[in-house]
């Protein structure tokens, strides 16, 4: 049951949806789908790891179904992509299968980019921690002169 402001009520608890046209599965995946104009059927747009990827897939589909007047989650992104593909304007002249494919391509591309940037950031963070430990070890080694014979502790 859908409530005001794009939220959903499940057993009295409000669940917030960060973007229009998407929802989260129980196991954490984000899915996108859209209703075809003047039909009861829906177009399945895919399942994604991030809500942004699902929202971008939805935006692609709604743009191709309803044209430039569609209400989008990321209007600047779809407008830029549409400018690149000049021959394919939105407005309802594409089949559901073509729209599904285009939306899935965009969603998968965004998902891959977001996941790889997250993994790179985590790797950089991890390297930063190792780097700090390395600097501490180097500091200790700089204080020890390895060319000098060790002093006998009994003599000092």
PDB file of C-alpha atoms in Angstrom:
ATOM      1  CA  UNK A   1       0.000   0.000   0.000  1.00  0.00           C
ATOM      2  CA  UNK A   2       1.682   3.202  -1.170  1.00  0.00           C
ATOM      3  CA  UNK A   3       1.552   6.291   1.007  1.00  0.00           C
ATOM      4  CA  UNK A   4       2.303   9.971   0.605  1.00  0.00           C
ATOM      5  CA  UNK A   5       5.811  11.026  -0.422  1.00  0.00           C
ATOM      6  CA  UNK A   6       6.886   7.796  -2.134  1.00  0.00           C
ATOM      7  CA  UNK A   7       7.001   5.770   1.075  1.00  0.00           C
ATOM      8  CA  UNK A   8       5.451   2.384   1.632  1.00  0.00           C
ATOM      9  CA  UNK A   9       3.650   1.029   4.699  1.00  0.00           C
ATOM     10  CA  UNK A  10       4.307  -2.548   5.759  1.00  0.00           C
ATOM     11  CA  UNK A  11       2.632  -3.695   8.969  1.00  0.00           C
ATOM     12  CA  UNK A  12       2.447  -0.154  10.313  1.00  0.00           C
ATOM     13  CA  UNK A  13       6.126   0.673   9.650  1.00  0.00           C
ATOM     14  CA  UNK A  14       6.955   3.290   7.011  1.00  0.00           C
ATOM     15  CA  UNK A  15       9.654   2.235   4.545  1.00  0.00           C
ATOM     16  CA  UNK A  16      11.367   5.119   2.734  1.00  0.00           C
ATOM     17  CA  UNK A  17      12.200   4.822  -0.936  1.00  0.00           C
ATOM     18  CA  UNK A  18      15.117   7.014  -1.915  1.00  0.00           C
ATOM     19  CA  UNK A  19      14.026   7.280  -5.580  1.00  0.00           C
ATOM     20  CA  UNK A  20      10.876   6.952  -7.668  1.00  0.00           C
ATOM     21  CA  UNK A  21      10.202   3.640  -9.430  1.00  0.00           C
ATOM     22  CA  UNK A  22      12.399   1.399  -7.280  1.00  0.00           C
ATOM     23  CA  UNK A  23      12.065  -0.811  -4.214  1.00  0.00           C
ATOM     24  CA  UNK A  24      14.337  -2.929  -2.060  1.00  0.00           C
ATOM     25  CA  UNK A  25      13.967  -6.685  -1.763  1.00  0.00           C
ATOM     26  CA  UNK A  26      14.167  -8.355   1.656  1.00  0.00           C
ATOM     27  CA  UNK A  27      17.695  -9.569   0.918  1.00  0.00           C
ATOM     28  CA  UNK A  28      19.000  -6.101   0.011  1.00  0.00           C
ATOM     29  CA  UNK A  29      18.863  -5.961  -3.804  1.00  0.00           C
ATOM     30  CA  UNK A  30      17.215  -2.948  -5.439  1.00  0.00           C
ATOM     31  CA  UNK A  31      14.719  -3.560  -8.248  1.00  0.00           C
ATOM     32  CA  UNK A  32      13.122  -1.267 -10.800  1.00  0.00           C
ATOM     33  CA  UNK A  33       9.953  -1.642 -12.840  1.00  0.00           C
ATOM     34  CA  UNK A  34       7.523   0.659 -14.578  1.00  0.00           C
ATOM     35  CA  UNK A  35       3.908   0.394 -15.675  1.00  0.00           C
ATOM     36  CA  UNK A  36       3.299   0.591 -19.420  1.00  0.00           C
ATOM     37  CA  UNK A  37       1.099   3.522 -20.430  1.00  0.00           C
ATOM     38  CA  UNK A  38      -2.594   2.616 -20.838  1.00  0.00           C
ATOM     39  CA  UNK A  39      -1.929  -1.007 -19.811  1.00  0.00           C
ATOM     40  CA  UNK A  40      -2.025  -3.027 -16.627  1.00  0.00           C
ATOM     41  CA  UNK A  41       1.291  -4.721 -17.406  1.00  0.00           C
ATOM     42  CA  UNK A  42       4.653  -3.663 -16.048  1.00  0.00           C
ATOM     43  CA  UNK A  43       8.068  -3.619 -17.674  1.00  0.00           C
ATOM     44  CA  UNK A  44      10.696  -5.307 -15.494  1.00  0.00           C
ATOM     45  CA  UNK A  45      13.842  -3.184 -15.540  1.00  0.00           C
ATOM     46  CA  UNK A  46      16.174  -5.353 -13.491  1.00  0.00           C
ATOM     47  CA  UNK A  47      17.708  -6.021 -10.120  1.00  0.00           C
ATOM     48  CA  UNK A  48      20.692  -3.982  -8.917  1.00  0.00           C
ATOM     49  CA  UNK A  49      23.098  -3.725  -6.006  1.00  0.00           C
ATOM     50  CA  UNK A  50      22.646   0.012  -5.532  1.00  0.00           C
ATOM     51  CA  UNK A  51      19.543   2.217  -5.403  1.00  0.00           C
ATOM     52  CA  UNK A  52      21.164   4.730  -7.768  1.00  0.00           C
ATOM     53  CA  UNK A  53      21.569   2.090 -10.493  1.00  0.00           C
ATOM     54  CA  UNK A  54      17.933   1.012 -10.155  1.00  0.00           C
ATOM     55  CA  UNK A  55      16.797   4.647 -10.272  1.00  0.00           C
ATOM     56  CA  UNK A  56      18.882   5.329 -13.380  1.00  0.00           C
ATOM     57  CA  UNK A  57      17.332   2.278 -15.081  1.00  0.00           C
ATOM     58  CA  UNK A  58      13.874   3.606 -14.163  1.00  0.00           C
ATOM     59  CA  UNK A  59      14.755   7.063 -15.494  1.00  0.00           C
ATOM     60  CA  UNK A  60      15.873   5.598 -18.806  1.00  0.00           C
ATOM     61  CA  UNK A  61      12.633   3.658 -19.186  1.00  0.00           C
ATOM     62  CA  UNK A  62      10.337   6.527 -18.175  1.00  0.00           C
ATOM     63  CA  UNK A  63      12.158   8.875 -20.544  1.00  0.00           C
ATOM     64  CA  UNK A  64      11.669   6.512 -23.500  1.00  0.00           C
ATOM     65  CA  UNK A  65       8.026   5.939 -22.550  1.00  0.00           C
ATOM     66  CA  UNK A  66       6.950   9.501 -21.761  1.00  0.00           C
ATOM     67  CA  UNK A  67       9.521  11.733 -23.421  1.00  0.00           C
ATOM     68  CA  UNK A  68      11.287  14.845 -22.136  1.00  0.00           C
ATOM     69  CA  UNK A  69       8.320  15.828 -19.949  1.00  0.00           C
ATOM     70  CA  UNK A  70       8.784  12.730 -17.732  1.00  0.00           C
ATOM     71  CA  UNK A  71       9.499  13.247 -14.018  1.00  0.00           C
ATOM     72  CA  UNK A  72      12.959  11.796 -13.488  1.00  0.00           C
ATOM     73  CA  UNK A  73      15.173  11.011 -10.499  1.00  0.00           C
ATOM     74  CA  UNK A  74      18.279  12.326 -12.298  1.00  0.00           C
ATOM     75  CA  UNK A  75      17.085  14.689 -15.061  1.00  0.00           C
ATOM     76  CA  UNK A  76      20.586  15.894 -15.935  1.00  0.00           C
ATOM     77  CA  UNK A  77      21.889  12.351 -16.561  1.00  0.00           C
ATOM     78  CA  UNK A  78      19.087  11.247 -18.885  1.00  0.00           C
ATOM     79  CA  UNK A  79      19.142  14.522 -20.818  1.00  0.00           C
ATOM     80  CA  UNK A  80      22.879  14.102 -21.452  1.00  0.00           C
ATOM     81  CA  UNK A  81      22.437  10.485 -22.556  1.00  0.00           C
ATOM     82  CA  UNK A  82      19.545  11.425 -24.854  1.00  0.00           C
ATOM     83  CA  UNK A  83      21.666  14.123 -26.473  1.00  0.00           C
ATOM     84  CA  UNK A  84      24.295  11.485 -27.297  1.00  0.00           C
ATOM     85  CA  UNK A  85      21.666   9.237 -28.916  1.00  0.00           C
ATOM     86  CA  UNK A  86      20.055  11.948 -31.062  1.00  0.00           C
ATOM     87  CA  UNK A  87      18.084   9.563 -33.296  1.00  0.00           C
ATOM     88  CA  UNK A  88      16.190   7.958 -30.392  1.00  0.00           C
ATOM     89  CA  UNK A  89      13.861  10.463 -28.770  1.00  0.00           C
ATOM     90  CA  UNK A  90      11.476   9.439 -26.024  1.00  0.00           C
ATOM     91  CA  UNK A  91       7.748   9.516 -26.232  1.00  0.00           C
ATOM     92  CA  UNK A  92       6.309   6.020 -26.546  1.00  0.00           C
ATOM     93  CA  UNK A  93       7.471   4.770 -29.944  1.00  0.00           C
ATOM     94  CA  UNK A  94       9.713   1.948 -28.618  1.00  0.00           C
ATOM     95  CA  UNK A  95       8.726  -1.605 -27.720  1.00  0.00           C
ATOM     96  CA  UNK A  96       8.711  -2.773 -24.105  1.00  0.00           C
ATOM     97  CA  UNK A  97      11.557  -5.177 -24.866  1.00  0.00           C
ATOM     98  CA  UNK A  98      13.742  -2.412 -26.318  1.00  0.00           C
ATOM     99  CA  UNK A  99      13.025  -0.170 -23.334  1.00  0.00           C
ATOM    100  CA  UNK A 100      13.860  -3.039 -20.949  1.00  0.00           C
ATOM    101  CA  UNK A 101      17.188  -3.651 -22.698  1.00  0.00           C
ATOM    102  CA  UNK A 102      18.191   0.024 -22.718  1.00  0.00           C
ATOM    103  CA  UNK A 103      17.230   0.478 -19.056  1.00  0.00           C
ATOM    104  CA  UNK A 104      19.094  -2.689 -18.035  1.00  0.00           C
ATOM    105  CA  UNK A 105      22.221  -1.512 -19.904  1.00  0.00           C
ATOM    106  CA  UNK A 106      22.196   1.829 -18.114  1.00  0.00           C
ATOM    107  CA  UNK A 107      21.483   0.254 -14.718  1.00  0.00           C
ATOM    108  CA  UNK A 108      24.223  -2.356 -15.113  1.00  0.00           C
ATOM    109  CA  UNK A 109      26.732   0.270 -16.226  1.00  0.00           C
ATOM    110  CA  UNK A 110      25.930   2.519 -13.245  1.00  0.00           C
ATOM    111  CA  UNK A 111      25.965  -0.443 -10.830  1.00  0.00           C
ATOM    112  CA  UNK A 112      29.376  -1.573 -12.090  1.00  0.00           C
ATOM    113  CA  UNK A 113      30.808   1.939 -11.869  1.00  0.00           C
ATOM    114  CA  UNK A 114      29.506   2.509  -8.342  1.00  0.00           C
ATOM    115  CA  UNK A 115      30.669  -0.887  -7.081  1.00  0.00           C
ATOM    116  CA  UNK A 116      34.133  -0.541  -8.629  1.00  0.00           C
ATOM    117  CA  UNK A 117      34.567   2.972  -7.203  1.00  0.00           C
ATOM    118  CA  UNK A 118      33.493   1.676  -3.770  1.00  0.00           C
ATOM    119  CA  UNK A 119      35.984  -1.200  -4.005  1.00  0.00           C
ATOM    120  CA  UNK A 120      38.750   1.210  -5.095  1.00  0.00           C
ATOM    121  CA  UNK A 121      37.962   3.518  -2.175  1.00  0.00           C
ATOM    122  CA  UNK A 122      38.080   0.590   0.270  1.00  0.00           C
ATOM    123  CA  UNK A 123      41.394  -0.566  -1.211  1.00  0.00           C
ATOM    124  CA  UNK A 124      42.822   2.952  -0.908  1.00  0.00           C
ATOM    125  CA  UNK A 125      41.651   3.128   2.706  1.00  0.00           C
ATOM    126  CA  UNK A 126      43.233  -0.232   3.428  1.00  0.00           C
ATOM    127  CA  UNK A 127      46.520   0.775   1.774  1.00  0.00           C
ATOM    128  CA  UNK A 128      46.489   3.997   3.776  1.00  0.00           C
ATOM    129  CA  UNK A 129      46.377   1.998   7.013  1.00  0.00           C
ATOM    130  CA  UNK A 130      49.256  -0.231   5.892  1.00  0.00           C
ATOM    131  CA  UNK A 131      51.173   2.860   4.801  1.00  0.00           C
ATOM    132  CA  UNK A 132      50.934   4.359   8.291  1.00  0.00           C
ATOM    133  CA  UNK A 133      52.329   1.152   9.810  1.00  0.00           C
ATOM    134  CA  UNK A 134      55.135   1.156   7.232  1.00  0.00           C
ATOM    135  CA  UNK A 135      56.093   4.741   8.125  1.00  0.00           C
ATOM    136  CA  UNK A 136      56.271   3.811  11.807  1.00  0.00           C
ATOM    137  CA  UNK A 137      58.618   0.894  11.015  1.00  0.00           C
ATOM    138  CA  UNK A 138      60.789   3.069   8.798  1.00  0.00           C
ATOM    139  CA  UNK A 139      61.078   5.602  11.610  1.00  0.00           C
ATOM    140  CA  UNK A 140      62.404   2.904  13.944  1.00  0.00           C
ATOM    141  CA  UNK A 141      64.835   1.618  11.313  1.00  0.00           C
ATOM    142  CA  UNK A 142      66.200   5.113  10.631  1.00  0.00           C
ATOM    143  CA  UNK A 143      67.242   5.392  14.282  1.00  0.00           C
ATOM    144  CA  UNK A 144      69.194   2.118  14.138  1.00  0.00           C
ATOM    145  CA  UNK A 145      72.584   2.220  12.410  1.00  0.00           C
ATOM    146  CA  UNK A 146      72.957  -1.214  10.846  1.00  0.00           C
ATOM    147  CA  UNK A 147      76.602  -0.566   9.866  1.00  0.00           C
ATOM    148  CA  UNK A 148      77.685  -0.198  13.453  1.00  0.00           C
ATOM    149  CA  UNK A 149      78.606  -3.220  15.531  1.00  0.00           C
ATOM    150  CA  UNK A 150      76.108  -3.828  18.278  1.00  0.00           C
ATOM    151  CA  UNK A 151      77.250  -2.788  21.674  1.00  0.00           C
ATOM    152  CA  UNK A 152      77.659  -5.478  24.255  1.00  0.00           C
ATOM    153  CA  UNK A 153      75.045  -4.878  26.903  1.00  0.00           C
ATOM    154  CA  UNK A 154      77.479  -6.023  29.638  1.00  0.00           C
ATOM    155  CA  UNK A 155      80.023  -3.331  28.684  1.00  0.00           C
ATOM    156  CA  UNK A 156      77.601  -0.432  29.048  1.00  0.00           C
TER     157      UNK A 156
END
